[in-house]
PDB file of C-alpha atoms in Angstrom:
ATOM      1  CA  SER A 160      -0.199  -0.064  -0.190  1.00 55.00           C
ATOM      2  CA  LEU A 161       1.172   3.242  -0.907  1.00 57.00           C
ATOM      3  CA  LYS A 162       1.272   5.965   2.098  1.00 59.00           C
ATOM      4  CA  ILE A 163       1.664   9.706   1.511  1.00 59.00           C
ATOM      5  CA  LYS A 164       2.345  11.581   4.563  1.00 59.00           C
ATOM      6  CA  GLU A 165       0.511  15.737   4.553  1.00 64.00           C
ATOM      7  CA  GLY A 166       3.825  17.884   3.555  1.00 60.00           C
ATOM      8  CA  ALA A 167       6.784  15.285   2.758  1.00 58.00           C
ATOM      9  CA  THR A 168       7.754  15.307  -0.365  1.00 59.00           C
ATOM     10  CA  ASN A 169       9.610  11.967  -0.373  1.00 57.00           C
ATOM     11  CA  TYR A 170       7.111   9.484  -1.309  1.00 55.00           C
ATOM     12  CA  TYR A 171       7.346   5.404   0.107  1.00 54.00           C
ATOM     13  CA  VAL A 172       5.745   2.406  -0.427  1.00 56.00           C
ATOM     14  CA  GLU A 173       5.586   0.472   2.634  1.00 58.00           C
ATOM     15  CA  GLY A 174       4.929  -3.411   2.878  1.00 61.00           C
ATOM     16  CA  GLU A 175       7.029  -6.779   2.542  1.00 64.00           C
ATOM     17  CA  ASP A 176       9.925  -5.880   2.105  1.00 67.00           C
ATOM     18  CA  PRO A 177      12.140  -9.181   1.617  1.00 66.00           C
ATOM     19  CA  LEU A 178      15.804  -7.554   2.745  1.00 65.00           C
ATOM     20  CA  LYS A 179      13.786  -6.453   6.092  1.00 68.00           C
ATOM     21  CA  LYS A 180      12.125  -9.285   6.488  1.00 67.00           C
ATOM     22  CA  LYS A 181      15.292 -11.585   6.263  1.00 63.00           C
ATOM     23  CA  LEU A 182      17.375  -8.584   8.960  1.00 63.00           C
ATOM     24  CA  ALA A 183      14.349  -8.722  11.317  1.00 66.00           C
ATOM     25  CA  GLU A 184      14.435 -12.637  11.596  1.00 66.00           C
ATOM     26  CA  LYS A 185      17.912 -12.687  12.293  1.00 59.00           C
ATOM     27  CA  LYS A 186      18.973 -11.586  15.690  1.00 58.00           C
ATOM     28  CA  SER A 187      22.416  -9.430  15.297  1.00 63.00           C
ATOM     29  CA  VAL A 188      24.470  -8.792  12.143  1.00 66.00           C
ATOM     30  CA  VAL A 189      27.492  -8.936  13.376  1.00 74.00           C
ATOM     31  CA  LYS A 190      30.084 -11.698  14.215  1.00 78.00           C
ATOM     32  CA  CYS A 191      32.001 -12.688  16.824  1.00 81.00           C
ATOM     33  CA  ASN A 192      35.817 -13.879  15.726  1.00 79.00           C
ATOM     34  CA  PHE A 193      36.634 -14.953  19.035  1.00 78.00           C
ATOM     35  CA  CYS A 194      33.790 -17.454  20.255  1.00 83.00           C
ATOM     36  CA  GLY A 195      32.404 -17.867  16.681  1.00 81.00           C
ATOM     37  CA  GLU A 196      28.882 -16.758  18.979  1.00 81.00           C
ATOM     38  CA  SER A 197      26.751 -13.547  17.286  1.00 78.00           C
ATOM     39  CA  GLY A 198      25.886 -10.612  19.223  1.00 77.00           C
ATOM     40  CA  HIS A 199      28.501  -8.920  20.615  1.00 78.00           C
ATOM     41  CA  TRP A 200      32.196  -7.757  18.743  1.00 76.00           C
ATOM     42  CA  THR A 201      35.435  -9.585  19.587  1.00 77.00           C
ATOM     43  CA  LEU A 202      36.834  -6.697  21.842  1.00 77.00           C
ATOM     44  CA  LYS A 203      33.614  -6.691  23.624  1.00 80.00           C
ATOM     45  CA  CYS A 204      33.386 -10.581  23.551  1.00 83.00           C
ATOM     46  CA  PRO A 205      32.702 -11.905  27.163  1.00 83.00           C
ATOM     47  CA  LYS A 206      33.983 -15.495  27.150  1.00 82.00           C
ATOM     48  CA  ARG A 207      37.673 -13.077  26.680  1.00 76.00           C
ATOM     49  CA  LYS A 208      39.065 -12.337  29.620  1.00 70.00           C
ATOM     50  CA  GLU A 209      41.233  -8.830  30.556  1.00 61.00           C
ATOM     51  CA  GLY A 210      44.562  -8.798  28.733  1.00 55.00           C
ATOM     52  CA  ASP A 211      44.390 -12.235  27.613  1.00 54.00           C
ATOM     53  CA  GLY A 212      45.129 -11.716  24.189  1.00 53.00           C
ATOM     54  CA  MET A 213      43.789 -13.418  21.739  1.00 53.00           C
ATOM     55  CA  ARG A 214      42.848 -16.347  24.103  1.00 49.00           C
ATOM     56  CA  PRO A 215      39.667 -17.535  25.937  1.00 47.00           C
ATOM     57  CA  ALA A 216      39.482 -18.029  29.304  1.00 41.00           C
ATOM     58  CA  GLY A 217      39.750 -21.487  29.016  1.00 44.00           C
ATOM     59  CA  GLY A 218      43.225 -20.791  27.167  1.00 47.00           C
ATOM     60  CA  ALA A 219      42.591 -23.083  24.647  1.00 48.00           C
ATOM     61  CA  PRO A 220      42.684 -21.119  21.142  1.00 48.00           C
ATOM     62  CA  PRO A 221      39.593 -20.286  19.879  1.00 46.00           C
ATOM     63  CA  GLY A 222      38.144 -22.994  18.103  1.00 45.00           C
ATOM     64  CA  GLY A 223      39.379 -25.326  20.213  1.00 46.00           C
ATOM     65  CA  PRO A 224      42.794 -26.624  20.416  1.00 45.00           C
ATOM     66  CA  ASN A 225      45.331 -26.493  16.946  1.00 44.00           C
ATOM     67  CA  PRO A 226      45.498 -29.913  15.259  1.00 42.00           C
ATOM     68  CA  SER A 227      48.901 -28.367  13.499  1.00 44.00           C
ATOM     69  CA  ALA A 228      50.073 -27.074  16.647  1.00 43.00           C
ATOM     70  CA  GLY A 229      53.281 -28.368  17.995  1.00 45.00           C
ATOM     71  CA  GLY A 230      54.628 -29.672  14.956  1.00 48.00           C
ATOM     72  CA  PRO A 231      57.107 -29.111  12.767  1.00 50.00           C
ATOM     73  CA  GLY A 232      57.654 -25.391  11.579  1.00 46.00           C
ATOM     74  CA  SER A 233      54.312 -24.211  14.600  1.00 50.00           C
ATOM     75  CA  SER A 234      55.669 -21.996  16.875  1.00 50.00           C
ATOM     76  CA  GLY A 235      52.167 -21.092  19.509  1.00 60.00           C
ATOM     77  CA  GLY A 236      51.561 -17.706  17.837  1.00 73.00           C
ATOM     78  CA  ARG A 237      55.838 -17.056  17.960  1.00 82.00           C
ATOM     79  CA  TYR A 238      57.047 -15.358  14.596  1.00 85.00           C
ATOM     80  CA  VAL A 239      59.115 -17.922  12.827  1.00 82.00           C
ATOM     81  CA  PRO A 240      62.045 -16.581  10.269  1.00 82.00           C
ATOM     82  CA  MET A 241      61.342 -17.622   6.772  1.00 77.00           C
ATOM     83  CA  HIS A 242      64.064 -20.352   5.999  1.00 73.00           C
ATOM     84  CA  LEU A 243      62.491 -21.796   9.372  1.00 78.00           C
ATOM     85  CA  ARG A 244      58.914 -22.225   8.316  1.00 78.00           C
ATOM     86  CA  VAL A 245      57.288 -25.359   7.212  1.00 76.00           C
ATOM     87  CA  GLY A 246      57.636 -25.621   3.150  1.00 69.00           C
ATOM     88  CA  ALA A 247      60.506 -24.139   3.611  1.00 67.00           C
ATOM     89  CA  SER A 248      63.150 -26.254   2.384  1.00 66.00           C
ATOM     90  CA  ALA A 249      60.600 -26.928  -0.726  1.00 60.00           C
ATOM     91  CA  LYS A 250      60.893 -23.855  -2.193  1.00 57.00           C
ATOM     92  CA  ARG A 251      64.655 -23.846  -1.600  1.00 59.00           C
ATOM     93  CA  ASP A 252      64.513 -27.432  -3.672  1.00 59.00           C
ATOM     94  CA  MET A 253      62.082 -25.478  -6.449  1.00 56.00           C
ATOM     95  CA  TYR A 254      64.500 -22.620  -7.184  1.00 58.00           C
ATOM     96  CA  LYS A 255      67.420 -25.502  -7.544  1.00 58.00           C
ATOM     97  CA  ASN A 256      65.161 -27.383  -9.927  1.00 59.00           C
ATOM     98  CA  ARG A 257      64.771 -23.928 -12.035  1.00 61.00           C
ATOM     99  CA  ASP A 258      68.533 -22.900 -12.294  1.00 70.00           C
ATOM    100  CA  GLU A 259      68.770 -27.425 -13.402  1.00 80.00           C
ATOM    101  CA  ASN A 260      65.448 -26.685 -15.974  1.00 87.00           C
ATOM    102  CA  SER A 261      66.861 -23.801 -17.091  1.00 91.00           C
ATOM    103  CA  LEU A 262      67.737 -23.514 -20.953  1.00 93.00           C
ATOM    104  CA  ARG A 263      69.066 -20.344 -23.171  1.00 95.00           C
ATOM    105  CA  VAL A 264      68.180 -19.248 -25.918  1.00 95.00           C
ATOM    106  CA  THR A 265      70.214 -17.480 -28.436  1.00 94.00           C
ATOM    107  CA  ASN A 266      69.404 -15.648 -31.847  1.00 94.00           C
ATOM    108  CA  ILE A 267      66.714 -14.214 -31.205  1.00 93.00           C
ATOM    109  CA  SER A 268      65.107 -11.172 -32.973  1.00 91.00           C
ATOM    110  CA  GLU A 269      64.773  -8.071 -31.467  1.00 89.00           C
ATOM    111  CA  ASP A 270      61.026  -7.530 -32.531  1.00 89.00           C
ATOM    112  CA  ALA A 271      60.312 -10.951 -30.102  1.00 89.00           C
ATOM    113  CA  ASN A 272      58.331 -10.874 -27.024  1.00 90.00           C
ATOM    114  CA  GLU A 273      57.861 -12.964 -23.567  1.00 92.00           C
ATOM    115  CA  ASP A 274      54.705 -14.434 -24.714  1.00 92.00           C
ATOM    116  CA  ASP A 275      55.630 -15.545 -27.988  1.00 91.00           C
ATOM    117  CA  LEU A 276      58.126 -17.222 -26.546  1.00 92.00           C
ATOM    118  CA  ARG A 277      55.723 -19.239 -23.988  1.00 92.00           C
ATOM    119  CA  HIS A 278      54.399 -20.084 -26.796  1.00 92.00           C
ATOM    120  CA  LEU A 279      56.899 -21.640 -28.945  1.00 93.00           C
ATOM    121  CA  PHE A 280      58.521 -24.122 -25.819  1.00 93.00           C
ATOM    122  CA  ARG A 281      55.472 -24.898 -23.807  1.00 93.00           C
ATOM    123  CA  LYS A 282      54.668 -27.442 -26.686  1.00 92.00           C
ATOM    124  CA  CYS A 283      57.369 -29.216 -25.203  1.00 91.00           C
ATOM    125  CA  GLY A 284      56.194 -29.055 -22.101  1.00 91.00           C
ATOM    126  CA  GLN A 285      54.937 -26.770 -18.882  1.00 91.00           C
ATOM    127  CA  THR A 286      57.775 -23.701 -18.857  1.00 91.00           C
ATOM    128  CA  THR A 287      57.857 -22.250 -15.113  1.00 90.00           C
ATOM    129  CA  ARG A 288      59.174 -19.445 -16.330  1.00 91.00           C
ATOM    130  CA  VAL A 289      60.656 -16.854 -19.131  1.00 93.00           C
ATOM    131  CA  TYR A 290      62.393 -14.654 -19.173  1.00 94.00           C
ATOM    132  CA  LEU A 291      64.068 -12.481 -22.112  1.00 94.00           C
ATOM    133  CA  ALA A 292      66.347 -10.023 -22.036  1.00 93.00           C
ATOM    134  CA  ARG A 293      65.666  -6.428 -23.028  1.00 93.00           C
ATOM    135  CA  ASP A 294      67.502  -3.054 -24.106  1.00 92.00           C
ATOM    136  CA  ARG A 295      66.919  -0.289 -20.702  1.00 92.00           C
ATOM    137  CA  HIS A 296      66.637   2.323 -22.897  1.00 93.00           C
ATOM    138  CA  THR A 297      64.774   1.081 -26.037  1.00 91.00           C
ATOM    139  CA  GLN A 298      63.014  -1.724 -24.546  1.00 90.00           C
ATOM    140  CA  LYS A 299      64.008  -4.452 -27.572  1.00 91.00           C
ATOM    141  CA  SER A 300      64.855  -8.201 -27.016  1.00 91.00           C
ATOM    142  CA  ARG A 301      68.726  -7.487 -26.973  1.00 93.00           C
ATOM    143  CA  GLY A 302      68.566 -11.541 -28.468  1.00 93.00           C
ATOM    144  CA  PHE A 303      68.887 -14.293 -25.801  1.00 94.00           C
ATOM    145  CA  ALA A 304      66.260 -15.267 -23.274  1.00 95.00           C
ATOM    146  CA  PHE A 305      65.715 -17.652 -20.078  1.00 94.00           C
ATOM    147  CA  VAL A 306      62.870 -20.623 -20.033  1.00 94.00           C
ATOM    148  CA  SER A 307      62.915 -23.043 -17.305  1.00 92.00           C
ATOM    149  CA  TYR A 308      60.897 -26.238 -17.221  1.00 91.00           C
ATOM    150  CA  GLU A 309      59.112 -27.514 -14.133  1.00 88.00           C
ATOM    151  CA  ARG A 310      61.207 -31.454 -15.168  1.00 89.00           C
ATOM    152  CA  LYS A 311      63.973 -31.492 -16.949  1.00 90.00           C
ATOM    153  CA  GLU A 312      62.793 -34.265 -19.513  1.00 92.00           C
ATOM    154  CA  ASP A 313      60.894 -30.979 -20.666  1.00 92.00           C
ATOM    155  CA  ALA A 314      63.653 -29.330 -20.933  1.00 92.00           C
ATOM    156  CA  GLU A 315      66.254 -31.937 -22.601  1.00 92.00           C
ATOM    157  CA  LEU A 316      62.820 -32.489 -24.899  1.00 93.00           C
ATOM    158  CA  ALA A 317      62.606 -28.916 -25.827  1.00 93.00           C
ATOM    159  CA  ILE A 318      66.779 -28.562 -26.374  1.00 93.00           C
ATOM    160  CA  GLU A 319      65.789 -31.647 -28.940  1.00 93.00           C
ATOM    161  CA  MET A 320      63.187 -30.052 -31.105  1.00 92.00           C
ATOM    162  CA  LEU A 321      63.874 -26.346 -30.733  1.00 92.00           C
ATOM    163  CA  ASN A 322      68.020 -26.047 -31.435  1.00 92.00           C
ATOM    164  CA  GLY A 323      68.242 -25.269 -34.438  1.00 92.00           C
ATOM    165  CA  TYR A 324      64.375 -24.088 -35.236  1.00 91.00           C
ATOM    166  CA  GLY A 325      64.010 -21.182 -38.319  1.00 90.00           C
ATOM    167  CA  TYR A 326      62.016 -18.164 -36.039  1.00 86.00           C
ATOM    168  CA  ASP A 327      61.362 -14.972 -36.708  1.00 85.00           C
ATOM    169  CA  ASN A 328      63.572 -15.199 -39.865  1.00 86.00           C
ATOM    170  CA  LEU A 329      66.874 -16.234 -37.493  1.00 90.00           C
ATOM    171  CA  ILE A 330      67.724 -19.720 -36.580  1.00 92.00           C
ATOM    172  CA  LEU A 331      67.224 -20.303 -32.638  1.00 93.00           C
ATOM    173  CA  HIS A 332      70.378 -21.676 -30.690  1.00 94.00           C
ATOM    174  CA  VAL A 333      68.870 -23.629 -27.456  1.00 94.00           C
ATOM    175  CA  GLU A 334      71.359 -25.348 -24.440  1.00 94.00           C
ATOM    176  CA  LYS A 335      71.453 -25.768 -21.087  1.00 93.00           C
ATOM    177  CA  ALA A 336      72.065 -22.955 -19.112  1.00 90.00           C
ATOM    178  CA  LYS A 337      74.707 -22.494 -16.988  1.00 86.00           C
ATOM    179  CA  PRO A 338      74.689 -22.674 -13.124  1.00 78.00           C
ATOM    180  CA  ARG A 339      73.991 -18.733 -11.314  1.00 72.00           C
ATOM    181  CA  GLU A 340      77.802 -17.935  -9.865  1.00 73.00           C
ATOM    182  CA  PRO A 341      77.605 -16.021  -6.463  1.00 68.00           C
ATOM    183  CA  LYS A 342      78.246 -12.261  -7.489  1.00 67.00           C
ATOM    184  CA  LYS A 343      81.348 -11.373  -6.458  1.00 68.00           C
ATOM    185  CA  ASP A 344      82.121  -7.236  -5.501  1.00 60.00           C
ATOM    186  CA  ASP A 345      86.249  -7.763  -5.547  1.00 52.00           C
ATOM    187  CA  LYS A 346      86.759  -4.019  -5.446  1.00 55.00           C
ATOM    188  CA  LYS A 347      83.524  -2.893  -2.877  1.00 55.00           C
ATOM    189  CA  ASP A 348      84.832  -5.082  -0.150  1.00 53.00           C
ATOM    190  CA  GLU A 349      88.163  -3.992  -0.997  1.00 54.00           C
ATOM    191  CA  ARG A 350      86.823  -0.437  -0.195  1.00 54.00           C
ATOM    192  CA  ARG A 351      85.335  -1.128   2.930  1.00 54.00           C
ATOM    193  CA  LYS A 352      88.223  -2.555   4.138  1.00 51.00           C
ATOM    194  CA  PHE A 353      89.851   0.437   5.221  1.00 47.00           C
TER     195      PHE A 353
END
């Protein structure tokens, strides 16, 4: 039904609004992140002791005991450095594999881009990284790129298939990339001694 108030310039319809009906059925929109109950904010939770941080009165973490607590790499709420976290060794192995499964591609046209190379090398397997060296000033290709694969077999297949392949009027040269050597700045080290 339409109700018009006297002297009002805004008109509204009063009736069955589905949104208002849903809001009326719910007691509270607010849900506590500490105990999971609705009706109060997390900071005002009655189950939380003053100065007890985010632990309920019983001392257990919210939602009961944490099954992953106490395992390797868990700290019970303390900061854990990146190299000591769970899965850190897997990340180191990933970088090791990236160097082992990397290819150096030379004799690339200066008009080539990373997407073209990614499309070409994906035919041999799943690539994890494609890096095309570019000139800083002109942003054109410097003529070489590095392509990394997930598996060593895919990298070997790419060498077999694409070494000597004609691409953009040039013959590609594909070989295994040499492992990176750590940077040594002998001159900088000498300056720091004095």
